[in-house]
mmCIF file of C-alpha atoms in Angstrom:
data_model
loop_
_atom_site.group_PDB
_atom_site.id
_atom_site.type_symbol
_atom_site.label_atom_id
_atom_site.label_comp_id
_atom_site.label_asym_id
_atom_site.label_seq_id
_atom_site.Cartn_x
_atom_site.Cartn_y
_atom_site.Cartn_z
ATOM 1 C CA MET A 1 -45.718 -27.309 60.967
ATOM 2 C CA VAL A 2 -41.344 -28.204 61.033
ATOM 3 C CA PHE A 3 -39.777 -25.164 59.890
ATOM 4 C CA ARG A 4 -36.007 -26.891 59.155
ATOM 5 C CA ARG A 5 -32.773 -25.042 59.326
ATOM 6 C CA PRO A 6 -31.222 -23.723 57.341
ATOM 7 C CA GLU A 7 -28.109 -23.252 57.721
ATOM 8 C CA LYS A 8 -26.566 -26.351 54.556
ATOM 9 C CA ASN A 9 -28.308 -24.344 51.683
ATOM 10 C CA ILE A 10 -26.475 -20.733 53.536
ATOM 11 C CA ILE A 11 -23.208 -23.486 53.077
ATOM 12 C CA VAL A 12 -23.767 -24.159 50.234
ATOM 13 C CA CYS A 13 -25.086 -20.460 48.818
ATOM 14 C CA GLY A 14 -21.736 -19.632 50.512
ATOM 15 C CA CYS A 15 -19.273 -22.488 48.793
ATOM 16 C CA PHE A 16 -20.967 -21.592 45.849
ATOM 17 C CA VAL A 17 -20.451 -17.312 45.881
ATOM 18 C CA LEU A 18 -16.455 -17.941 46.514
ATOM 19 C CA ILE A 19 -15.780 -20.277 44.077
ATOM 20 C CA LEU A 20 -17.249 -17.107 41.481
ATOM 21 C CA LEU A 21 -15.194 -15.153 43.413
ATOM 22 C CA ALA A 22 -11.967 -16.948 43.095
ATOM 23 C CA ALA A 23 -12.948 -17.705 38.631
ATOM 24 C CA GLN A 24 -13.660 -13.614 38.969
ATOM 25 C CA ALA A 25 -10.139 -12.755 40.754
ATOM 26 C CA CYS A 26 -8.486 -15.736 38.855
ATOM 27 C CA MET A 27 -9.417 -14.391 35.436
ATOM 28 C CA LYS A 28 -8.726 -10.982 35.817
ATOM 29 C CA LYS A 29 -5.409 -11.727 36.927
ATOM 30 C CA GLU A 30 -4.709 -13.030 33.582
ATOM 31 C CA ILE A 31 -6.555 -10.071 31.612
ATOM 32 C CA VAL A 32 -3.422 -8.268 33.304
ATOM 33 C CA ALA A 33 -1.338 -10.204 32.353
ATOM 34 C CA THR A 34 -1.924 -10.072 28.896
ATOM 35 C CA ASP A 35 -3.173 -6.562 28.692
ATOM 36 C CA LYS A 36 1.025 -5.924 29.268
ATOM 37 C CA LEU A 37 2.251 -9.147 27.488
ATOM 38 C CA LEU A 38 0.759 -7.091 24.790
ATOM 39 C CA SER A 39 1.605 -3.624 25.994
ATOM 40 C CA SER A 40 4.784 -4.139 25.375
ATOM 41 C CA LYS A 41 4.801 -5.676 22.413
ATOM 42 C CA TYR A 42 2.406 -2.700 21.017
ATOM 43 C CA PRO A 43 3.691 0.713 21.910
ATOM 44 C CA ALA A 44 1.012 3.778 21.250
ATOM 45 C CA ASP A 45 3.589 5.293 19.150
ATOM 46 C CA GLY A 46 3.810 2.695 16.693
ATOM 47 C CA PRO A 47 1.840 0.066 14.521
ATOM 48 C CA GLY A 48 -0.487 -1.764 16.248
ATOM 49 C CA ALA A 49 -2.737 -4.788 16.856
ATOM 50 C CA ALA A 50 -5.906 -5.486 17.339
ATOM 51 C CA VAL A 51 -6.308 -8.842 19.570
ATOM 52 C CA ALA A 52 -9.211 -11.059 20.781
ATOM 53 C CA ILE A 53 -8.898 -14.469 22.974
ATOM 54 C CA ILE A 54 -12.197 -16.494 22.935
ATOM 55 C CA LYS A 55 -12.026 -19.421 25.575
ATOM 56 C CA ASP A 56 -16.091 -21.011 26.379
ATOM 57 C CA ASP A 57 -17.279 -19.497 22.976
ATOM 58 C CA GLN A 58 -17.128 -16.768 25.506
ATOM 59 C CA ILE A 59 -15.121 -13.505 24.314
ATOM 60 C CA ILE A 60 -12.571 -13.232 26.973
ATOM 61 C CA PHE A 61 -10.239 -10.291 26.086
ATOM 62 C CA ARG A 62 -10.652 -8.295 22.707
ATOM 63 C CA LYS A 63 -7.800 -5.031 22.589
ATOM 64 C CA GLU A 64 -6.562 -3.054 20.072
ATOM 65 C CA TYR A 65 -2.480 -1.318 20.316
ATOM 66 C CA GLY A 66 -0.675 1.024 18.825
ATOM 67 C CA LEU A 67 -1.672 2.852 15.129
ATOM 68 C CA ALA A 68 -3.599 1.845 12.551
ATOM 69 C CA ASP A 69 -1.497 4.597 10.196
ATOM 70 C CA LEU A 70 1.681 6.579 10.959
ATOM 71 C CA ALA A 71 1.282 9.510 8.898
ATOM 72 C CA SER A 72 -2.828 10.109 10.685
ATOM 73 C CA LYS A 73 -1.258 8.295 14.093
ATOM 74 C CA ASN A 74 -5.325 7.010 13.852
ATOM 75 C CA PRO A 75 -5.175 4.274 16.967
ATOM 76 C CA VAL A 76 -6.573 0.655 15.911
ATOM 77 C CA ALA A 77 -9.597 -0.387 16.669
ATOM 78 C CA ALA A 78 -11.652 -3.391 16.781
ATOM 79 C CA SER A 79 -13.398 -2.193 13.830
ATOM 80 C CA THR A 80 -10.040 -1.426 12.043
ATOM 81 C CA ASN A 81 -9.834 -3.284 8.600
ATOM 82 C CA PHE A 82 -7.055 -5.347 8.254
ATOM 83 C CA ASN A 83 -5.534 -7.374 5.721
ATOM 84 C CA ILE A 84 -5.438 -11.254 6.944
ATOM 85 C CA CYS A 85 -2.876 -12.057 4.427
ATOM 86 C CA SER A 86 -3.058 -16.100 3.766
ATOM 87 C CA LEU A 87 -5.914 -16.746 6.473
ATOM 88 C CA THR A 88 -7.917 -15.686 3.400
ATOM 89 C CA LYS A 89 -7.460 -18.976 1.846
ATOM 90 C CA GLN A 90 -9.582 -20.628 4.352
ATOM 91 C CA PHE A 91 -12.459 -18.761 3.152
ATOM 92 C CA THR A 92 -11.261 -19.600 -0.779
ATOM 93 C CA ALA A 93 -11.323 -22.909 0.529
ATOM 94 C CA TYR A 94 -14.714 -23.366 1.907
ATOM 95 C CA ALA A 95 -15.981 -21.658 -1.009
ATOM 96 C CA ILE A 96 -14.906 -23.945 -3.305
ATOM 97 C CA LEU A 97 -16.584 -26.763 -0.636
ATOM 98 C CA LYS A 98 -19.453 -24.733 -0.696
ATOM 99 C CA LEU A 99 -18.719 -25.060 -4.805
ATOM 100 C CA GLU A 100 -18.308 -28.706 -4.798
ATOM 101 C CA TYR A 101 -21.549 -29.412 -1.763
ATOM 102 C CA GLU A 102 -24.138 -27.817 -4.770
ATOM 103 C CA LYS A 103 -21.704 -30.185 -7.423
ATOM 104 C CA LYS A 104 -20.954 -27.946 -9.495
ATOM 105 C CA ILE A 105 -17.345 -29.300 -8.954
ATOM 106 C CA SER A 106 -15.612 -31.949 -7.990
ATOM 107 C CA LEU A 107 -12.137 -31.582 -5.635
ATOM 108 C CA ASN A 108 -11.082 -35.419 -8.396
ATOM 109 C CA ASP A 109 -11.387 -32.449 -11.022
ATOM 110 C CA LYS A 110 -8.759 -31.539 -13.279
ATOM 111 C CA ILE A 111 -7.192 -28.296 -13.508
ATOM 112 C CA GLU A 112 -7.103 -28.622 -16.775
ATOM 113 C CA LYS A 113 -10.976 -28.696 -17.130
ATOM 114 C CA TYR A 114 -10.444 -25.292 -15.752
ATOM 115 C CA PHE A 115 -7.442 -23.966 -17.361
ATOM 116 C CA PRO A 116 -7.689 -25.231 -21.404
ATOM 117 C CA ASP A 117 -4.294 -23.522 -21.926
ATOM 118 C CA PHE A 118 -2.275 -24.608 -19.492
ATOM 119 C CA ASN A 119 0.189 -27.045 -20.332
ATOM 120 C CA PRO A 120 -1.266 -30.287 -20.412
ATOM 121 C CA ASP A 121 1.528 -31.829 -19.040
ATOM 122 C CA VAL A 122 1.068 -30.700 -15.887
ATOM 123 C CA ALA A 123 -2.955 -29.140 -16.347
ATOM 124 C CA SER A 124 -4.150 -32.688 -16.962
ATOM 125 C CA ALA A 125 -2.301 -34.187 -13.606
ATOM 126 C CA ILE A 126 -3.406 -31.799 -11.271
ATOM 127 C CA THR A 127 -6.846 -31.761 -9.148
ATOM 128 C CA ILE A 128 -8.358 -28.545 -7.370
ATOM 129 C CA ARG A 129 -7.997 -31.482 -4.427
ATOM 130 C CA GLN A 130 -4.710 -31.297 -4.530
ATOM 131 C CA LEU A 131 -4.497 -27.489 -5.403
ATOM 132 C CA LEU A 132 -6.547 -26.699 -1.419
ATOM 133 C CA SER A 133 -3.692 -29.573 0.386
ATOM 134 C CA HIS A 134 -0.830 -27.969 -1.437
ATOM 135 C CA SER A 135 -0.039 -30.880 -3.038
ATOM 136 C CA SER A 136 0.238 -29.655 -6.827
ATOM 137 C CA GLY A 137 3.759 -29.849 -6.363
ATOM 138 C CA LEU A 138 3.042 -26.596 -8.943
ATOM 139 C CA ILE A 139 5.650 -24.411 -9.667
ATOM 140 C CA ASP A 140 5.421 -21.054 -7.592
ATOM 141 C CA HIS A 141 4.302 -17.422 -10.221
ATOM 142 C CA TYR A 142 6.763 -15.186 -8.556
ATOM 143 C CA ASP A 143 10.231 -15.791 -10.278
ATOM 144 C CA TYR A 144 7.756 -16.653 -13.991
ATOM 145 C CA ALA A 145 5.831 -12.951 -13.552
ATOM 146 C CA ASP A 146 6.951 -10.030 -15.319
ATOM 147 C CA ARG A 147 8.004 -7.102 -13.501
ATOM 148 C CA LYS A 148 8.724 -4.616 -16.293
ATOM 149 C CA SER A 149 4.607 -4.672 -17.761
ATOM 150 C CA LYS A 150 3.020 -3.489 -14.612
ATOM 151 C CA THR A 151 3.352 -2.711 -10.596
ATOM 152 C CA GLN A 152 0.077 -5.021 -9.448
ATOM 153 C CA PHE A 153 -0.233 -8.323 -10.010
ATOM 154 C CA ASN A 154 -3.041 -10.134 -9.777
ATOM 155 C CA ASP A 155 -5.028 -14.375 -9.969
ATOM 156 C CA SER A 156 -4.902 -14.436 -13.520
ATOM 157 C CA ASP A 157 -1.268 -13.042 -13.662
ATOM 158 C CA ALA A 158 0.035 -15.567 -11.820
ATOM 159 C CA LEU A 159 -1.791 -18.104 -13.877
ATOM 160 C CA ASN A 160 -0.299 -16.724 -16.848
ATOM 161 C CA ALA A 161 2.741 -15.990 -15.293
ATOM 162 C CA VAL A 162 2.977 -20.074 -14.905
ATOM 163 C CA LYS A 163 0.561 -21.317 -17.253
ATOM 164 C CA SER A 164 3.273 -22.129 -20.150
ATOM 165 C CA VAL A 165 6.327 -23.992 -17.473
ATOM 166 C CA ASP A 166 6.841 -27.278 -18.042
ATOM 167 C CA SER A 167 8.485 -28.417 -14.971
ATOM 168 C CA VAL A 168 7.161 -28.358 -11.498
ATOM 169 C CA TYR A 169 8.249 -29.208 -8.228
ATOM 170 C CA PHE A 170 7.274 -32.656 -7.146
ATOM 171 C CA PRO A 171 4.501 -35.167 -9.055
ATOM 172 C CA ALA A 172 1.326 -33.803 -7.848
ATOM 173 C CA GLY A 173 0.116 -35.533 -5.478
ATOM 174 C CA LYS A 174 3.044 -36.886 -4.337
ATOM 175 C CA GLY A 175 4.834 -34.318 -2.038
ATOM 176 C CA TYR A 176 3.487 -30.811 0.043
ATOM 177 C CA ARG A 177 4.961 -27.639 -0.393
ATOM 178 C CA TYR A 178 3.216 -24.337 0.541
ATOM 179 C CA SER A 179 1.915 -22.454 -2.764
ATOM 180 C CA ASN A 180 0.034 -18.727 -2.695
ATOM 181 C CA THR A 181 -0.041 -19.677 -7.009
ATOM 182 C CA ALA A 182 -2.440 -22.872 -6.077
ATOM 183 C CA PHE A 183 -4.976 -20.464 -4.309
ATOM 184 C CA CYS A 184 -4.645 -18.038 -7.373
ATOM 185 C CA LEU A 185 -6.182 -20.616 -9.151
ATOM 186 C CA LEU A 186 -8.921 -21.545 -6.876
ATOM 187 C CA SER A 187 -10.097 -17.474 -6.800
ATOM 188 C CA GLN A 188 -10.051 -18.018 -11.549
ATOM 189 C CA ILE A 189 -11.984 -21.430 -10.749
ATOM 190 C CA ILE A 190 -14.170 -19.696 -8.197
ATOM 191 C CA GLU A 191 -15.761 -17.050 -10.934
ATOM 192 C CA LYS A 192 -15.558 -20.148 -13.749
ATOM 193 C CA VAL A 193 -18.224 -21.785 -12.158
ATOM 194 C CA SER A 194 -20.280 -19.713 -10.412
ATOM 195 C CA GLY A 195 -20.241 -16.857 -13.158
ATOM 196 C CA LEU A 196 -19.312 -13.880 -10.638
ATOM 197 C CA SER A 197 -16.500 -12.139 -9.247
ATOM 198 C CA TYR A 198 -14.232 -13.702 -6.125
ATOM 199 C CA PRO A 199 -14.751 -10.950 -4.230
ATOM 200 C CA GLN A 200 -18.772 -10.801 -5.435
ATOM 201 C CA TYR A 201 -19.136 -14.313 -4.487
ATOM 202 C CA ILE A 202 -17.403 -14.006 -0.826
ATOM 203 C CA ARG A 203 -19.601 -11.439 0.170
ATOM 204 C CA GLU A 204 -22.965 -13.165 -1.244
ATOM 205 C CA ASN A 205 -21.981 -16.374 0.048
ATOM 206 C CA ILE A 206 -20.066 -16.119 3.611
ATOM 207 C CA PHE A 207 -20.263 -12.676 4.344
ATOM 208 C CA ARG A 208 -23.181 -11.021 3.897
ATOM 209 C CA PRO A 209 -24.379 -14.274 5.731
ATOM 210 C CA LEU A 210 -22.136 -14.186 8.715
ATOM 211 C CA GLY A 211 -22.701 -10.122 8.700
ATOM 212 C CA MET A 212 -20.151 -8.826 8.103
ATOM 213 C CA ASP A 213 -20.611 -5.882 6.019
ATOM 214 C CA ASN A 214 -17.318 -4.211 5.892
ATOM 215 C CA SER A 215 -15.178 -6.613 5.198
ATOM 216 C CA ASP A 216 -14.404 -7.302 1.481
ATOM 217 C CA VAL A 217 -11.792 -8.933 -1.232
ATOM 218 C CA ILE A 218 -8.908 -6.471 -2.281
ATOM 219 C CA HIS A 219 -9.256 -5.352 -6.389
ATOM 220 C CA THR A 220 -9.166 -2.036 -8.083
ATOM 221 C CA ASP A 221 -10.477 0.291 -7.012
ATOM 222 C CA LEU A 222 -11.400 -0.686 -4.174
ATOM 223 C CA THR A 223 -12.044 1.819 -1.105
ATOM 224 C CA ILE A 224 -12.431 -0.305 2.152
ATOM 225 C CA PRO A 225 -12.875 1.803 5.452
ATOM 226 C CA GLU A 226 -11.050 1.989 8.357
ATOM 227 C CA ARG A 227 -7.829 0.156 6.552
ATOM 228 C CA ALA A 228 -4.836 -0.200 8.067
ATOM 229 C CA THR A 229 -1.331 0.516 6.371
ATOM 230 C CA GLY A 230 0.665 -2.169 6.674
ATOM 231 C CA TYR A 231 4.530 -1.372 7.929
ATOM 232 C CA GLN A 232 8.278 -3.183 7.894
ATOM 233 C CA ILE A 233 10.479 -3.103 9.733
ATOM 234 C CA GLU A 234 14.168 -2.100 8.870
ATOM 235 C CA ASN A 235 17.081 -1.493 10.319
ATOM 236 C CA ASN A 236 15.012 -0.185 13.198
ATOM 237 C CA GLN A 237 12.365 1.905 11.426
ATOM 238 C CA PHE A 238 9.279 0.920 10.543
ATOM 239 C CA ILE A 239 8.572 1.065 6.600
ATOM 240 C CA ARG A 240 5.336 2.225 4.570
ATOM 241 C CA SER A 241 4.742 -1.926 2.614
ATOM 242 C CA ASP A 242 1.039 -2.021 2.421
ATOM 243 C CA ALA A 243 -0.160 -2.589 -1.563
ATOM 244 C CA SER A 244 1.093 -0.077 -4.052
ATOM 245 C CA GLU A 245 4.609 -1.123 -2.841
ATOM 246 C CA ASN A 246 4.323 -5.198 -3.273
ATOM 247 C CA PHE A 247 4.276 -6.465 -6.201
ATOM 248 C CA PHE A 248 2.217 -9.711 -5.972
ATOM 249 C CA PHE A 249 -0.105 -7.770 -2.194
ATOM 250 C CA SER A 250 -3.115 -7.695 -4.769
ATOM 251 C CA THR A 251 -3.945 -11.450 -5.196
ATOM 252 C CA MET A 252 -7.451 -12.077 -4.396
ATOM 253 C CA GLY A 253 -7.530 -15.893 -3.476
ATOM 254 C CA ASP A 254 -4.116 -16.588 -1.413
ATOM 255 C CA GLY A 255 -4.462 -13.453 0.208
ATOM 256 C CA GLY A 256 -6.667 -10.849 -0.793
ATOM 257 C CA ILE A 257 -9.804 -9.875 2.085
ATOM 258 C CA TYR A 258 -9.135 -7.371 4.306
ATOM 259 C CA THR A 259 -11.458 -7.498 7.841
ATOM 260 C CA SER A 260 -11.333 -6.425 11.182
ATOM 261 C CA ALA A 261 -10.620 -8.252 14.218
ATOM 262 C CA ASP A 262 -14.702 -7.971 15.284
ATOM 263 C CA GLU A 263 -15.799 -9.671 11.493
ATOM 264 C CA TYR A 264 -13.743 -11.965 11.422
ATOM 265 C CA LEU A 265 -15.505 -12.514 15.273
ATOM 266 C CA LYS A 266 -18.631 -13.917 13.374
ATOM 267 C CA TRP A 267 -16.978 -15.709 11.549
ATOM 268 C CA ILE A 268 -14.353 -17.725 13.685
ATOM 269 C CA ARG A 269 -17.361 -18.121 16.025
ATOM 270 C CA ALA A 270 -20.197 -19.503 13.059
ATOM 271 C CA ILE A 271 -17.237 -22.353 12.997
ATOM 272 C CA MET A 272 -17.098 -22.624 16.926
ATOM 273 C CA ASN A 273 -21.396 -23.386 16.655
ATOM 274 C CA SER A 274 -22.335 -25.075 13.804
ATOM 275 C CA SER A 275 -23.774 -21.933 12.822
ATOM 276 C CA VAL A 276 -24.186 -20.235 9.255
ATOM 277 C CA LEU A 277 -21.791 -22.129 8.223
ATOM 278 C CA ASN A 278 -22.471 -25.476 6.726
ATOM 279 C CA PRO A 279 -20.309 -27.571 9.918
ATOM 280 C CA GLU A 280 -19.968 -30.633 7.321
ATOM 281 C CA LEU A 281 -17.631 -28.299 4.665
ATOM 282 C CA ILE A 282 -15.948 -26.246 7.600
ATOM 283 C CA SER A 283 -15.272 -30.259 9.195
ATOM 284 C CA ASP A 284 -13.705 -30.860 5.686
ATOM 285 C CA ALA A 285 -11.532 -28.267 6.410
ATOM 286 C CA GLN A 286 -10.578 -28.762 9.656
ATOM 287 C CA SER A 287 -9.227 -32.742 8.885
ATOM 288 C CA PRO A 288 -6.309 -33.758 7.512
ATOM 289 C CA HIS A 289 -5.289 -34.365 4.375
ATOM 290 C CA LYS A 290 -1.745 -34.383 3.255
ATOM 291 C CA LEU A 291 0.359 -35.185 6.375
ATOM 292 C CA ILE A 292 3.382 -32.378 6.835
ATOM 293 C CA ASP A 293 5.875 -33.646 9.070
ATOM 294 C CA SER A 294 4.623 -37.073 10.823
ATOM 295 C CA ALA A 295 7.523 -36.450 14.086
ATOM 296 C CA LYS A 296 5.794 -33.882 14.745
ATOM 297 C CA ASN A 297 1.673 -35.301 13.168
ATOM 298 C CA LEU A 298 1.064 -32.304 11.214
ATOM 299 C CA SER A 299 -1.008 -31.703 8.845
ATOM 300 C CA TYR A 300 -2.657 -29.913 6.220
ATOM 301 C CA GLY A 301 -6.395 -29.203 5.998
ATOM 302 C CA TYR A 302 -7.804 -27.023 3.610
ATOM 303 C CA GLY A 303 -6.841 -23.161 4.783
ATOM 304 C CA TRP A 304 -6.410 -24.534 7.911
ATOM 305 C CA PHE A 305 -3.411 -26.348 9.496
ATOM 306 C CA ILE A 306 -3.913 -28.810 11.419
ATOM 307 C CA ILE A 307 -2.399 -31.029 14.419
ATOM 308 C CA GLY A 308 -3.776 -33.622 16.365
ATOM 309 C CA SER A 309 -7.385 -34.833 16.764
ATOM 310 C CA GLY A 310 -10.381 -35.828 18.882
ATOM 311 C CA LYS A 311 -10.145 -34.023 22.162
ATOM 312 C CA ASN A 312 -6.742 -33.386 21.577
ATOM 313 C CA LYS A 313 -6.412 -32.037 17.960
ATOM 314 C CA THR A 314 -4.938 -28.076 17.321
ATOM 315 C CA VAL A 315 -6.236 -26.361 13.273
ATOM 316 C CA PHE A 316 -4.079 -22.780 12.623
ATOM 317 C CA HIS A 317 -3.226 -20.803 9.697
ATOM 318 C CA THR A 318 -0.377 -18.126 9.654
ATOM 319 C CA GLY A 319 -0.208 -14.563 7.500
ATOM 320 C CA SER A 320 2.108 -12.185 6.009
ATOM 321 C CA ASN A 321 1.094 -9.493 3.706
ATOM 322 C CA GLY A 322 3.977 -7.072 2.964
ATOM 323 C CA GLY A 323 3.701 -5.445 6.347
ATOM 324 C CA PHE A 324 0.385 -7.318 8.031
ATOM 325 C CA ARG A 325 0.695 -10.536 9.968
ATOM 326 C CA THR A 326 -2.114 -12.618 11.020
ATOM 327 C CA ILE A 327 -2.634 -15.137 12.941
ATOM 328 C CA VAL A 328 -5.270 -17.998 14.213
ATOM 329 C CA PHE A 329 -5.138 -20.370 16.760
ATOM 330 C CA MET A 330 -8.299 -22.650 17.780
ATOM 331 C CA ILE A 331 -8.614 -25.721 19.582
ATOM 332 C CA PRO A 332 -12.057 -26.700 18.383
ATOM 333 C CA SER A 333 -12.857 -28.913 21.625
ATOM 334 C CA ILE A 334 -12.788 -26.532 24.598
ATOM 335 C CA LYS A 335 -14.205 -23.715 21.981
ATOM 336 C CA TYR A 336 -10.989 -21.342 22.078
ATOM 337 C CA ALA A 337 -9.156 -19.031 20.027
ATOM 338 C CA VAL A 338 -6.376 -16.634 19.822
ATOM 339 C CA ILE A 339 -6.812 -14.691 16.707
ATOM 340 C CA ILE A 340 -3.959 -11.684 16.214
ATOM 341 C CA PHE A 341 -4.298 -9.328 13.614
ATOM 342 C CA SER A 342 -1.262 -6.371 13.370
ATOM 343 C CA ASN A 343 0.438 -4.013 10.469
ATOM 344 C CA GLN A 344 4.073 -4.591 11.711
ATOM 345 C CA SER A 345 6.074 -7.279 10.968
ATOM 346 C CA GLY A 346 8.381 -7.096 14.121
ATOM 347 C CA VAL A 347 6.898 -9.452 16.478
ATOM 348 C CA ASP A 348 6.850 -12.810 16.689
ATOM 349 C CA LEU A 349 3.376 -14.010 16.126
ATOM 350 C CA GLU A 350 3.591 -17.751 16.908
ATOM 351 C CA GLN A 351 5.608 -17.746 19.685
ATOM 352 C CA LEU A 352 3.418 -14.454 21.291
ATOM 353 C CA VAL A 353 0.254 -17.266 20.874
ATOM 354 C CA ASN A 354 2.892 -19.132 22.877
ATOM 355 C CA GLU A 355 2.753 -16.758 25.721
ATOM 356 C CA LEU A 356 -1.141 -15.984 25.242
ATOM 357 C CA ASN A 357 -1.447 -19.855 25.678
ATOM 358 C CA LYS A 358 0.191 -20.029 29.586
ATOM 359 C CA ILE A 359 -1.586 -18.230 30.413
ATOM 360 C CA PHE A 360 -4.937 -19.021 29.495
ATOM 361 C CA ILE A 361 -5.001 -23.418 28.865
ATOM 362 C CA THR A 362 -4.015 -24.989 31.875
ATOM 363 C CA ASP A 363 -4.869 -28.262 30.298
ATOM 364 C CA PRO A 364 -1.250 -28.630 29.910
ATOM 365 C CA VAL A 365 -2.364 -31.859 26.916
ATOM 366 C CA ASN A 366 -3.368 -28.631 25.517
ATOM 367 C CA TYR A 367 -0.769 -26.934 24.966
ATOM 368 C CA ILE A 368 2.196 -27.002 22.240
ATOM 369 C CA ARG A 369 4.642 -24.603 21.520
ATOM 370 C CA LEU A 370 2.959 -23.112 18.196
ATOM 371 C CA ASP A 371 6.878 -21.597 17.082
ATOM 372 C CA SER A 372 8.045 -25.434 17.084
ATOM 373 C CA LEU A 373 6.118 -26.625 14.506
ATOM 374 C CA ILE A 374 5.664 -24.643 11.656
ATOM 375 C CA SER A 375 9.221 -23.520 12.147
#
């Protein structure tokens, strides 16, 4: 019998352990740097934020900062429900694509099919596809809404404000202009086709399958558990700026979803792993459908901004509603995502994501200056 010397195996194992320890030490350094950065942005006695970072499909950072409500002094928790503002558009877009996949609508349908009392010259030219990609040219509802008649406006109010207007910003499909009004119309198309209210449809077709049991869409008499309050910063003071302080806060299809960082992670990880959700629909939503800036390689998909393609593709969206600010930034090829939900207006989230990317992304090909892209 010949006994082999184990020195080589010992050396290999030793090297592996050293590499693992080095990687753990490096990650600890990144976590410390991230916590220091976020603590400086969100002090414990002010409105705060819930932050999560995923890399290689692993949650590598998740922490909460500051207060969910200044009056109660309740701290932000992973289960705190924030208004996620325009990140809602991802869900509205997915719902529309699902209805098309089920052959209940076509993205090429003209909106006159769903809104027969809309100005015919306008409605006969605009398609659902153009609503989704902000290329409809539809006039914004803000200046046409009767603010004397009510203090809170919903999606049907947005429709009523613009349906008789005979002008557009540009001919349908010929330009790009970000449009909350368009997504207020999309939510109503979902209701007309499905026979469900927009909140019911989102709950039954997206939230429930994903296990987002505490997420909902703002609507009359809705009670939201663990609800954060939004604050604007004015003259170095935090001023409450929530639904009761804003005329257009409560529209649904463009920015009405309340969810927590914990539950939104279920949406993001389902996107990353092609699970639960239809991957064809996600791929379509995260593909460029309307060029915004060729020099910056920036386009809009359906509910997502897109830069680049292939392994260098980045998708993101920002949100602003009253005193809430939100952002999601993803590099699908490396299963990387940064999520920030905040209930104050005093922090530049685009620049903050840039700073976080400097900590966690080592490949310069995948590092972009988000603030310069959307400025």
